[in-house]
Amino acid sequence: MAARVLQRHRALIGPQHPLYALLSDVLADEERHIRLCSHTLERIVTPQEHKALAILLHNIRAIERSFGVTGAIGMYLAGLALRLRFGATPAMA
């Protein structure tokens, strides 16, 4: 979900925005994390477990998709809370 939210935010603000590079870096880190997790699953899951893993991943993705806007709002509110807690100044547009 984080990768999709970051992709949407980055597309929305565009490359001219001061936070675009930061979002790109965070997105790249998230994509590396996804690849690492996928690679790890490929290595540790036995052939007998593939069907159960596929069902589990399908269910996880369905739950994740159901949070759509709610998840994005949650991430926004978490960022806002951090900004308020640490006194960061708003980014210049």
PDB file of N, CA and C in Angstrom:
ATOM      1  N   MET A   1       0.832  -1.186   0.000  1.00  0.00           N
ATOM      2  CA  MET A   1       0.000   0.000   0.000  1.00  0.00           C
ATOM      3  C   MET A   1       0.875   1.248   0.000  1.00  0.00           C
ATOM      4  N   ALA A   2       1.935   1.231   0.779  1.00  0.00           N
ATOM      5  CA  ALA A   2       2.797   2.411   0.852  1.00  0.00           C
ATOM      6  C   ALA A   2       3.351   2.779  -0.515  1.00  0.00           C
ATOM      7  N   ALA A   3       3.749   1.776  -1.283  1.00  0.00           N
ATOM      8  CA  ALA A   3       4.305   2.056  -2.606  1.00  0.00           C
ATOM      9  C   ALA A   3       3.256   2.712  -3.497  1.00  0.00           C
ATOM     10  N   ARG A   4       2.029   2.212  -3.461  1.00  0.00           N
ATOM     11  CA  ARG A   4       0.980   2.810  -4.294  1.00  0.00           C
ATOM     12  C   ARG A   4       0.668   4.245  -3.864  1.00  0.00           C
ATOM     13  N   VAL A   5       0.626   4.490  -2.562  1.00  0.00           N
ATOM     14  CA  VAL A   5       0.349   5.844  -2.073  1.00  0.00           C
ATOM     15  C   VAL A   5       1.481   6.783  -2.477  1.00  0.00           C
ATOM     16  N   LEU A   6       2.711   6.336  -2.332  1.00  0.00           N
ATOM     17  CA  LEU A   6       3.852   7.170  -2.719  1.00  0.00           C
ATOM     18  C   LEU A   6       3.842   7.455  -4.215  1.00  0.00           C
ATOM     19  N   GLN A   7       3.504   6.454  -5.026  1.00  0.00           N
ATOM     20  CA  GLN A   7       3.428   6.662  -6.476  1.00  0.00           C
ATOM     21  C   GLN A   7       2.368   7.716  -6.812  1.00  0.00           C
ATOM     22  N   ARG A   8       1.207   7.617  -6.151  1.00  0.00           N
ATOM     23  CA  ARG A   8       0.132   8.589  -6.409  1.00  0.00           C
ATOM     24  C   ARG A   8       0.543   9.996  -5.984  1.00  0.00           C
ATOM     25  N   HIS A   9       1.132  10.109  -4.806  1.00  0.00           N
ATOM     26  CA  HIS A   9       1.555  11.425  -4.308  1.00  0.00           C
ATOM     27  C   HIS A   9       2.602  12.036  -5.227  1.00  0.00           C
ATOM     28  N   ARG A  10       3.560  11.229  -5.623  1.00  0.00           N
ATOM     29  CA  ARG A  10       4.634  11.713  -6.491  1.00  0.00           C
ATOM     30  C   ARG A  10       4.071  12.172  -7.833  1.00  0.00           C
ATOM     31  N   ALA A  11       3.145  11.398  -8.392  1.00  0.00           N
ATOM     32  CA  ALA A  11       2.524  11.781  -9.669  1.00  0.00           C
ATOM     33  C   ALA A  11       1.713  13.067  -9.517  1.00  0.00           C
ATOM     34  N   LEU A  12       1.071  13.223  -8.372  1.00  0.00           N
ATOM     35  CA  LEU A  12       0.233  14.398  -8.136  1.00  0.00           C
ATOM     36  C   LEU A  12       1.063  15.681  -8.027  1.00  0.00           C
ATOM     37  N   ILE A  13       2.172  15.617  -7.293  1.00  0.00           N
ATOM     38  CA  ILE A  13       2.935  16.848  -7.074  1.00  0.00           C
ATOM     39  C   ILE A  13       3.837  17.191  -8.259  1.00  0.00           C
ATOM     40  N   GLY A  14       4.261  16.178  -9.021  1.00  0.00           N
ATOM     41  CA  GLY A  14       5.094  16.438 -10.186  1.00  0.00           C
ATOM     42  C   GLY A  14       6.547  16.677  -9.844  1.00  0.00           C
ATOM     43  N   PRO A  15       7.434  16.529 -10.828  1.00  0.00           N
ATOM     44  CA  PRO A  15       8.881  16.613 -10.593  1.00  0.00           C
ATOM     45  C   PRO A  15       9.378  17.998 -10.171  1.00  0.00           C
ATOM     46  N   GLN A  16       8.597  19.048 -10.392  1.00  0.00           N
ATOM     47  CA  GLN A  16       9.044  20.388 -10.026  1.00  0.00           C
ATOM     48  C   GLN A  16       8.895  20.663  -8.523  1.00  0.00           C
ATOM     49  N   HIS A  17       8.126  19.828  -7.820  1.00  0.00           N
ATOM     50  CA  HIS A  17       7.867  20.047  -6.391  1.00  0.00           C
ATOM     51  C   HIS A  17       9.118  19.718  -5.572  1.00  0.00           C
ATOM     52  N   PRO A  18       9.404  20.493  -4.519  1.00  0.00           N
ATOM     53  CA  PRO A  18      10.606  20.250  -3.702  1.00  0.00           C
ATOM     54  C   PRO A  18      10.645  18.870  -3.033  1.00  0.00           C
ATOM     55  N   LEU A  19       9.491  18.262  -2.798  1.00  0.00           N
ATOM     56  CA  LEU A  19       9.468  16.957  -2.131  1.00  0.00           C
ATOM     57  C   LEU A  19       9.520  15.778  -3.104  1.00  0.00           C
ATOM     58  N   TYR A  20       9.511  16.052  -4.385  1.00  0.00           N
ATOM     59  CA  TYR A  20       9.488  14.982  -5.381  1.00  0.00           C
ATOM     60  C   TYR A  20      10.697  14.049  -5.234  1.00  0.00           C
ATOM     61  N   ALA A  21      11.869  14.602  -5.079  1.00  0.00           N
ATOM     62  CA  ALA A  21      13.082  13.772  -4.959  1.00  0.00           C
ATOM     63  C   ALA A  21      13.020  12.907  -3.704  1.00  0.00           C
ATOM     64  N   LEU A  22      12.548  13.483  -2.606  1.00  0.00           N
ATOM     65  CA  LEU A  22      12.432  12.718  -1.366  1.00  0.00           C
ATOM     66  C   LEU A  22      11.436  11.573  -1.537  1.00  0.00           C
ATOM     67  N   LEU A  23      10.263  11.859  -2.121  1.00  0.00           N
ATOM     68  CA  LEU A  23       9.277  10.812  -2.348  1.00  0.00           C
ATOM     69  C   LEU A  23       9.831   9.734  -3.281  1.00  0.00           C
ATOM     70  N   SER A  24      10.611  10.137  -4.273  1.00  0.00           N
ATOM     71  CA  SER A  24      11.219   9.174  -5.190  1.00  0.00           C
ATOM     72  C   SER A  24      12.187   8.256  -4.455  1.00  0.00           C
ATOM     73  N   ASP A  25      12.975   8.834  -3.550  1.00  0.00           N
ATOM     74  CA  ASP A  25      13.921   8.027  -2.763  1.00  0.00           C
ATOM     75  C   ASP A  25      13.183   7.056  -1.848  1.00  0.00           C
ATOM     76  N   VAL A  26      12.151   7.537  -1.174  1.00  0.00           N
ATOM     77  CA  VAL A  26      11.381   6.676  -0.270  1.00  0.00           C
ATOM     78  C   VAL A  26      10.694   5.570  -1.069  1.00  0.00           C
ATOM     79  N   LEU A  27      10.147   5.917  -2.221  1.00  0.00           N
ATOM     80  CA  LEU A  27       9.500   4.925  -3.079  1.00  0.00           C
ATOM     81  C   LEU A  27      10.511   3.876  -3.540  1.00  0.00           C
ATOM     82  N   ALA A  28      11.702   4.294  -3.922  1.00  0.00           N
ATOM     83  CA  ALA A  28      12.736   3.342  -4.341  1.00  0.00           C
ATOM     84  C   ALA A  28      13.095   2.391  -3.194  1.00  0.00           C
ATOM     85  N   ASP A  29      13.193   2.931  -1.971  1.00  0.00           N
ATOM     86  CA  ASP A  29      13.462   2.079  -0.808  1.00  0.00           C
ATOM     87  C   ASP A  29      12.325   1.080  -0.592  1.00  0.00           C
ATOM     88  N   GLU A  30      11.096   1.539  -0.721  1.00  0.00           N
ATOM     89  CA  GLU A  30       9.940   0.656  -0.542  1.00  0.00           C
ATOM     90  C   GLU A  30       9.923  -0.438  -1.605  1.00  0.00           C
ATOM     91  N   GLU A  31      10.234  -0.083  -2.845  1.00  0.00           N
ATOM     92  CA  GLU A  31      10.271  -1.080  -3.921  1.00  0.00           C
ATOM     93  C   GLU A  31      11.382  -2.101  -3.690  1.00  0.00           C
ATOM     94  N   ARG A  32      12.535  -1.658  -3.153  1.00  0.00           N
ATOM     95  CA  ARG A  32      13.608  -2.605  -2.807  1.00  0.00           C
ATOM     96  C   ARG A  32      13.139  -3.557  -1.709  1.00  0.00           C
ATOM     97  N   HIS A  33      12.417  -3.020  -0.740  1.00  0.00           N
ATOM     98  CA  HIS A  33      11.893  -3.840   0.349  1.00  0.00           C
ATOM     99  C   HIS A  33      10.919  -4.888  -0.195  1.00  0.00           C
ATOM    100  N   ILE A  34      10.057  -4.486  -1.109  1.00  0.00           N
ATOM    101  CA  ILE A  34       9.105  -5.418  -1.711  1.00  0.00           C
ATOM    102  C   ILE A  34       9.844  -6.533  -2.449  1.00  0.00           C
ATOM    103  N   ARG A  35      10.868  -6.152  -3.232  1.00  0.00           N
ATOM    104  CA  ARG A  35      11.645  -7.168  -3.966  1.00  0.00           C
ATOM    105  C   ARG A  35      12.350  -8.124  -2.998  1.00  0.00           C
ATOM    106  N   LEU A  36      12.920  -7.589  -1.916  1.00  0.00           N
ATOM    107  CA  LEU A  36      13.614  -8.420  -0.933  1.00  0.00           C
ATOM    108  C   LEU A  36      12.642  -9.410  -0.295  1.00  0.00           C
ATOM    109  N   CYS A  37      11.459  -8.936   0.080  1.00  0.00           N
ATOM    110  CA  CYS A  37      10.462  -9.827   0.686  1.00  0.00           C
ATOM    111  C   CYS A  37      10.019 -10.899  -0.302  1.00  0.00           C
ATOM    112  N   SER A  38       9.796 -10.512  -1.554  1.00  0.00           N
ATOM    113  CA  SER A  38       9.386 -11.480  -2.573  1.00  0.00           C
ATOM    114  C   SER A  38      10.473 -12.534  -2.788  1.00  0.00           C
ATOM    115  N   HIS A  39      11.707 -12.081  -2.869  1.00  0.00           N
ATOM    116  CA  HIS A  39      12.825 -13.005  -3.073  1.00  0.00           C
ATOM    117  C   HIS A  39      12.948 -13.967  -1.882  1.00  0.00           C
ATOM    118  N   THR A  40      12.784 -13.424  -0.690  1.00  0.00           N
ATOM    119  CA  THR A  40      12.874 -14.264   0.514  1.00  0.00           C
ATOM    120  C   THR A  40      11.777 -15.322   0.514  1.00  0.00           C
ATOM    121  N   LEU A  41      10.557 -14.913   0.169  1.00  0.00           N
ATOM    122  CA  LEU A  41       9.454 -15.885   0.100  1.00  0.00           C
ATOM    123  C   LEU A  41       9.738 -16.982  -0.915  1.00  0.00           C
ATOM    124  N   GLU A  42      10.279 -16.598  -2.066  1.00  0.00           N
ATOM    125  CA  GLU A  42      10.604 -17.586  -3.100  1.00  0.00           C
ATOM    126  C   GLU A  42      11.599 -18.621  -2.582  1.00  0.00           C
ATOM    127  N   ARG A  43      12.502 -18.184  -1.728  1.00  0.00           N
ATOM    128  CA  ARG A  43      13.552 -19.079  -1.240  1.00  0.00           C
ATOM    129  C   ARG A  43      13.109 -19.960  -0.081  1.00  0.00           C
ATOM    130  N   ILE A  44      12.183 -19.472   0.750  1.00  0.00           N
ATOM    131  CA  ILE A  44      11.856 -20.237   1.959  1.00  0.00           C
ATOM    132  C   ILE A  44      10.564 -21.054   1.860  1.00  0.00           C
ATOM    133  N   VAL A  45       9.720 -20.736   0.897  1.00  0.00           N
ATOM    134  CA  VAL A  45       8.454 -21.458   0.773  1.00  0.00           C
ATOM    135  C   VAL A  45       8.671 -22.714  -0.064  1.00  0.00           C
ATOM    136  N   THR A  46       8.247 -23.833   0.484  1.00  0.00           N
ATOM    137  CA  THR A  46       8.399 -25.102  -0.228  1.00  0.00           C
ATOM    138  C   THR A  46       7.328 -25.236  -1.308  1.00  0.00           C
ATOM    139  N   PRO A  47       7.562 -26.088  -2.288  1.00  0.00           N
ATOM    140  CA  PRO A  47       6.544 -26.289  -3.333  1.00  0.00           C
ATOM    141  C   PRO A  47       5.177 -26.688  -2.762  1.00  0.00           C
ATOM    142  N   GLN A  48       5.175 -27.444  -1.691  1.00  0.00           N
ATOM    143  CA  GLN A  48       3.920 -27.859  -1.078  1.00  0.00           C
ATOM    144  C   GLN A  48       3.158 -26.676  -0.458  1.00  0.00           C
ATOM    145  N   GLU A  49       3.854 -25.606  -0.141  1.00  0.00           N
ATOM    146  CA  GLU A  49       3.241 -24.435   0.503  1.00  0.00           C
ATOM    147  C   GLU A  49       2.807 -23.358  -0.499  1.00  0.00           C
ATOM    148  N   HIS A  50       3.151 -23.504  -1.776  1.00  0.00           N
ATOM    149  CA  HIS A  50       2.869 -22.463  -2.776  1.00  0.00           C
ATOM    150  C   HIS A  50       1.385 -22.121  -2.857  1.00  0.00           C
ATOM    151  N   LYS A  51       0.516 -23.120  -2.856  1.00  0.00           N
ATOM    152  CA  LYS A  51      -0.916 -22.854  -2.968  1.00  0.00           C
ATOM    153  C   LYS A  51      -1.415 -22.076  -1.747  1.00  0.00           C
ATOM    154  N   ALA A  52      -1.008 -22.493  -0.569  1.00  0.00           N
ATOM    155  CA  ALA A  52      -1.433 -21.796   0.651  1.00  0.00           C
ATOM    156  C   ALA A  52      -0.904 -20.357   0.667  1.00  0.00           C
ATOM    157  N   LEU A  53       0.330 -20.169   0.203  1.00  0.00           N
ATOM    158  CA  LEU A  53       0.901 -18.821   0.142  1.00  0.00           C
ATOM    159  C   LEU A  53       0.136 -17.953  -0.854  1.00  0.00           C
ATOM    160  N   ALA A  54      -0.211 -18.514  -1.998  1.00  0.00           N
ATOM    161  CA  ALA A  54      -0.971 -17.753  -3.000  1.00  0.00           C
ATOM    162  C   ALA A  54      -2.313 -17.302  -2.442  1.00  0.00           C
ATOM    163  N   ILE A  55      -2.974 -18.167  -1.713  1.00  0.00           N
ATOM    164  CA  ILE A  55      -4.257 -17.804  -1.096  1.00  0.00           C
ATOM    165  C   ILE A  55      -4.047 -16.713  -0.050  1.00  0.00           C
ATOM    166  N   LEU A  56      -3.032 -16.876   0.773  1.00  0.00           N
ATOM    167  CA  LEU A  56      -2.735 -15.880   1.794  1.00  0.00           C
ATOM    168  C   LEU A  56      -2.444 -14.512   1.181  1.00  0.00           C
ATOM    169  N   LEU A  57      -1.597 -14.484   0.148  1.00  0.00           N
ATOM    170  CA  LEU A  57      -1.258 -13.222  -0.512  1.00  0.00           C
ATOM    171  C   LEU A  57      -2.479 -12.593  -1.172  1.00  0.00           C
ATOM    172  N   HIS A  58      -3.338 -13.411  -1.754  1.00  0.00           N
ATOM    173  CA  HIS A  58      -4.578 -12.903  -2.349  1.00  0.00           C
ATOM    174  C   HIS A  58      -5.446 -12.230  -1.279  1.00  0.00           C
ATOM    175  N   ASN A  59      -5.579 -12.877  -0.138  1.00  0.00           N
ATOM    176  CA  ASN A  59      -6.387 -12.314   0.947  1.00  0.00           C
ATOM    177  C   ASN A  59      -5.773 -11.027   1.503  1.00  0.00           C
ATOM    178  N   ILE A  60      -4.468 -11.001   1.628  1.00  0.00           N
ATOM    179  CA  ILE A  60      -3.791  -9.795   2.125  1.00  0.00           C
ATOM    180  C   ILE A  60      -4.009  -8.638   1.159  1.00  0.00           C
ATOM    181  N   ARG A  61      -3.854  -8.896  -0.133  1.00  0.00           N
ATOM    182  CA  ARG A  61      -4.051  -7.836  -1.128  1.00  0.00           C
ATOM    183  C   ARG A  61      -5.486  -7.334  -1.139  1.00  0.00           C
ATOM    184  N   ALA A  62      -6.440  -8.232  -0.945  1.00  0.00           N
ATOM    185  CA  ALA A  62      -7.848  -7.823  -0.900  1.00  0.00           C
ATOM    186  C   ALA A  62      -8.103  -6.916   0.305  1.00  0.00           C
ATOM    187  N   ILE A  63      -7.537  -7.271   1.436  1.00  0.00           N
ATOM    188  CA  ILE A  63      -7.691  -6.435   2.633  1.00  0.00           C
ATOM    189  C   ILE A  63      -7.028  -5.084   2.408  1.00  0.00           C
ATOM    190  N   GLU A  64      -5.829  -5.101   1.855  1.00  0.00           N
ATOM    191  CA  GLU A  64      -5.101  -3.861   1.597  1.00  0.00           C
ATOM    192  C   GLU A  64      -5.887  -2.943   0.663  1.00  0.00           C
ATOM    193  N   ARG A  65      -6.440  -3.507  -0.406  1.00  0.00           N
ATOM    194  CA  ARG A  65      -7.228  -2.707  -1.348  1.00  0.00           C
ATOM    195  C   ARG A  65      -8.472  -2.134  -0.688  1.00  0.00           C
ATOM    196  N   SER A  66      -9.044  -2.859   0.261  1.00  0.00           N
ATOM    197  CA  SER A  66     -10.256  -2.383   0.912  1.00  0.00           C
ATOM    198  C   SER A  66      -9.987  -1.129   1.740  1.00  0.00           C
ATOM    199  N   PHE A  67      -8.730  -0.908   2.111  1.00  0.00           N
ATOM    200  CA  PHE A  67      -8.386   0.280   2.886  1.00  0.00           C
ATOM    201  C   PHE A  67      -8.161   1.496   2.005  1.00  0.00           C
ATOM    202  N   GLY A  68      -7.996   1.314   0.708  1.00  0.00           N
ATOM    203  CA  GLY A  68      -7.807   2.377  -0.275  1.00  0.00           C
ATOM    204  C   GLY A  68      -7.643   3.770   0.284  1.00  0.00           C
ATOM    205  N   VAL A  69      -8.727   4.532   0.282  1.00  0.00           N
ATOM    206  CA  VAL A  69      -8.694   5.919   0.721  1.00  0.00           C
ATOM    207  C   VAL A  69      -8.411   6.003   2.210  1.00  0.00           C
ATOM    208  N   THR A  70      -8.957   5.082   2.989  1.00  0.00           N
ATOM    209  CA  THR A  70      -8.735   5.107   4.432  1.00  0.00           C
ATOM    210  C   THR A  70      -7.250   4.991   4.756  1.00  0.00           C
ATOM    211  N   GLY A  71      -6.554   4.101   4.038  1.00  0.00           N
ATOM    212  CA  GLY A  71      -5.122   3.952   4.263  1.00  0.00           C
ATOM    213  C   GLY A  71      -4.351   5.201   3.895  1.00  0.00           C
ATOM    214  N   ALA A  72      -4.723   5.829   2.786  1.00  0.00           N
ATOM    215  CA  ALA A  72      -4.052   7.064   2.369  1.00  0.00           C
ATOM    216  C   ALA A  72      -4.290   8.171   3.389  1.00  0.00           C
ATOM    217  N   ILE A  73      -5.513   8.263   3.890  1.00  0.00           N
ATOM    218  CA  ILE A  73      -5.828   9.273   4.913  1.00  0.00           C
ATOM    219  C   ILE A  73      -5.032   8.984   6.178  1.00  0.00           C
ATOM    220  N   GLY A  74      -4.933   7.716   6.539  1.00  0.00           N
ATOM    221  CA  GLY A  74      -4.145   7.345   7.719  1.00  0.00           C
ATOM    222  C   GLY A  74      -2.689   7.738   7.581  1.00  0.00           C
ATOM    223  N   MET A  75      -2.108   7.512   6.406  1.00  0.00           N
ATOM    224  CA  MET A  75      -0.711   7.899   6.186  1.00  0.00           C
ATOM    225  C   MET A  75      -0.563   9.423   6.230  1.00  0.00           C
ATOM    226  N   TYR A  76      -1.535  10.137   5.672  1.00  0.00           N
ATOM    227  CA  TYR A  76      -1.504  11.599   5.703  1.00  0.00           C
ATOM    228  C   TYR A  76      -1.560  12.093   7.145  1.00  0.00           C
ATOM    229  N   LEU A  77      -2.477  11.536   7.934  1.00  0.00           N
ATOM    230  CA  LEU A  77      -2.617  11.963   9.331  1.00  0.00           C
ATOM    231  C   LEU A  77      -1.369  11.637  10.148  1.00  0.00           C
ATOM    232  N   ALA A  78      -0.741  10.501   9.853  1.00  0.00           N
ATOM    233  CA  ALA A  78       0.502  10.157  10.544  1.00  0.00           C
ATOM    234  C   ALA A  78       1.589  11.185  10.214  1.00  0.00           C
ATOM    235  N   GLY A  79       1.680  11.580   8.944  1.00  0.00           N
ATOM    236  CA  GLY A  79       2.647  12.615   8.550  1.00  0.00           C
ATOM    237  C   GLY A  79       2.344  13.940   9.215  1.00  0.00           C
ATOM    238  N   LEU A  80       1.076  14.296   9.281  1.00  0.00           N
ATOM    239  CA  LEU A  80       0.675  15.538   9.934  1.00  0.00           C
ATOM    240  C   LEU A  80       1.021  15.502  11.418  1.00  0.00           C
ATOM    241  N   ALA A  81       0.763  14.374  12.066  1.00  0.00           N
ATOM    242  CA  ALA A  81       1.087  14.242  13.489  1.00  0.00           C
ATOM    243  C   ALA A  81       2.590  14.401  13.720  1.00  0.00           C
ATOM    244  N   LEU A  82       3.393  13.812  12.844  1.00  0.00           N
ATOM    245  CA  LEU A  82       4.848  13.954  12.984  1.00  0.00           C
ATOM    246  C   LEU A  82       5.279  15.398  12.773  1.00  0.00           C
ATOM    247  N   ARG A  83       4.661  16.056  11.794  1.00  0.00           N
ATOM    248  CA  ARG A  83       4.990  17.460  11.544  1.00  0.00           C
ATOM    249  C   ARG A  83       4.661  18.305  12.769  1.00  0.00           C
ATOM    250  N   LEU A  84       3.496  18.077  13.365  1.00  0.00           N
ATOM    251  CA  LEU A  84       3.097  18.847  14.544  1.00  0.00           C
ATOM    252  C   LEU A  84       3.977  18.521  15.744  1.00  0.00           C
ATOM    253  N   ARG A  85       4.307  17.265  15.914  1.00  0.00           N
ATOM    254  CA  ARG A  85       5.123  16.848  17.055  1.00  0.00           C
ATOM    255  C   ARG A  85       6.528  17.426  16.992  1.00  0.00           C
ATOM    256  N   PHE A  86       7.133  17.414  15.819  1.00  0.00           N
ATOM    257  CA  PHE A  86       8.517  17.850  15.705  1.00  0.00           C
ATOM    258  C   PHE A  86       8.662  19.267  15.171  1.00  0.00           C
ATOM    259  N   GLY A  87       7.553  19.942  14.953  1.00  0.00           N
ATOM    260  CA  GLY A  87       7.589  21.345  14.578  1.00  0.00           C
ATOM    261  C   GLY A  87       8.164  21.640  13.209  1.00  0.00           C
ATOM    262  N   ALA A  88       8.029  20.715  12.268  1.00  0.00           N
ATOM    263  CA  ALA A  88       8.538  20.962  10.921  1.00  0.00           C
ATOM    264  C   ALA A  88       7.741  22.077  10.268  1.00  0.00           C
ATOM    265  N   THR A  89       8.418  22.837   9.433  1.00  0.00           N
ATOM    266  CA  THR A  89       7.736  23.906   8.707  1.00  0.00           C
ATOM    267  C   THR A  89       7.159  23.353   7.414  1.00  0.00           C
ATOM    268  N   PRO A  90       6.051  23.910   6.935  1.00  0.00           N
ATOM    269  CA  PRO A  90       5.458  23.413   5.690  1.00  0.00           C
ATOM    270  C   PRO A  90       6.428  23.581   4.513  1.00  0.00           C
ATOM    271  N   ALA A  91       6.357  22.647   3.579  1.00  0.00           N
ATOM    272  CA  ALA A  91       7.210  22.717   2.385  1.00  0.00           C
ATOM    273  C   ALA A  91       6.747  23.853   1.498  1.00  0.00           C
ATOM    274  N   MET A  92       7.695  24.489   0.857  1.00  0.00           N
ATOM    275  CA  MET A  92       7.373  25.575  -0.083  1.00  0.00           C
ATOM    276  C   MET A  92       6.919  24.959  -1.389  1.00  0.00           C
ATOM    277  N   ALA A  93       5.829  25.442  -1.932  1.00  0.00           N
ATOM    278  CA  ALA A  93       5.330  24.895  -3.205  1.00  0.00           C
ATOM    279  C   ALA A  93       5.965  25.595  -4.379  1.00  0.00           C
TER     280      ALA A  93
END
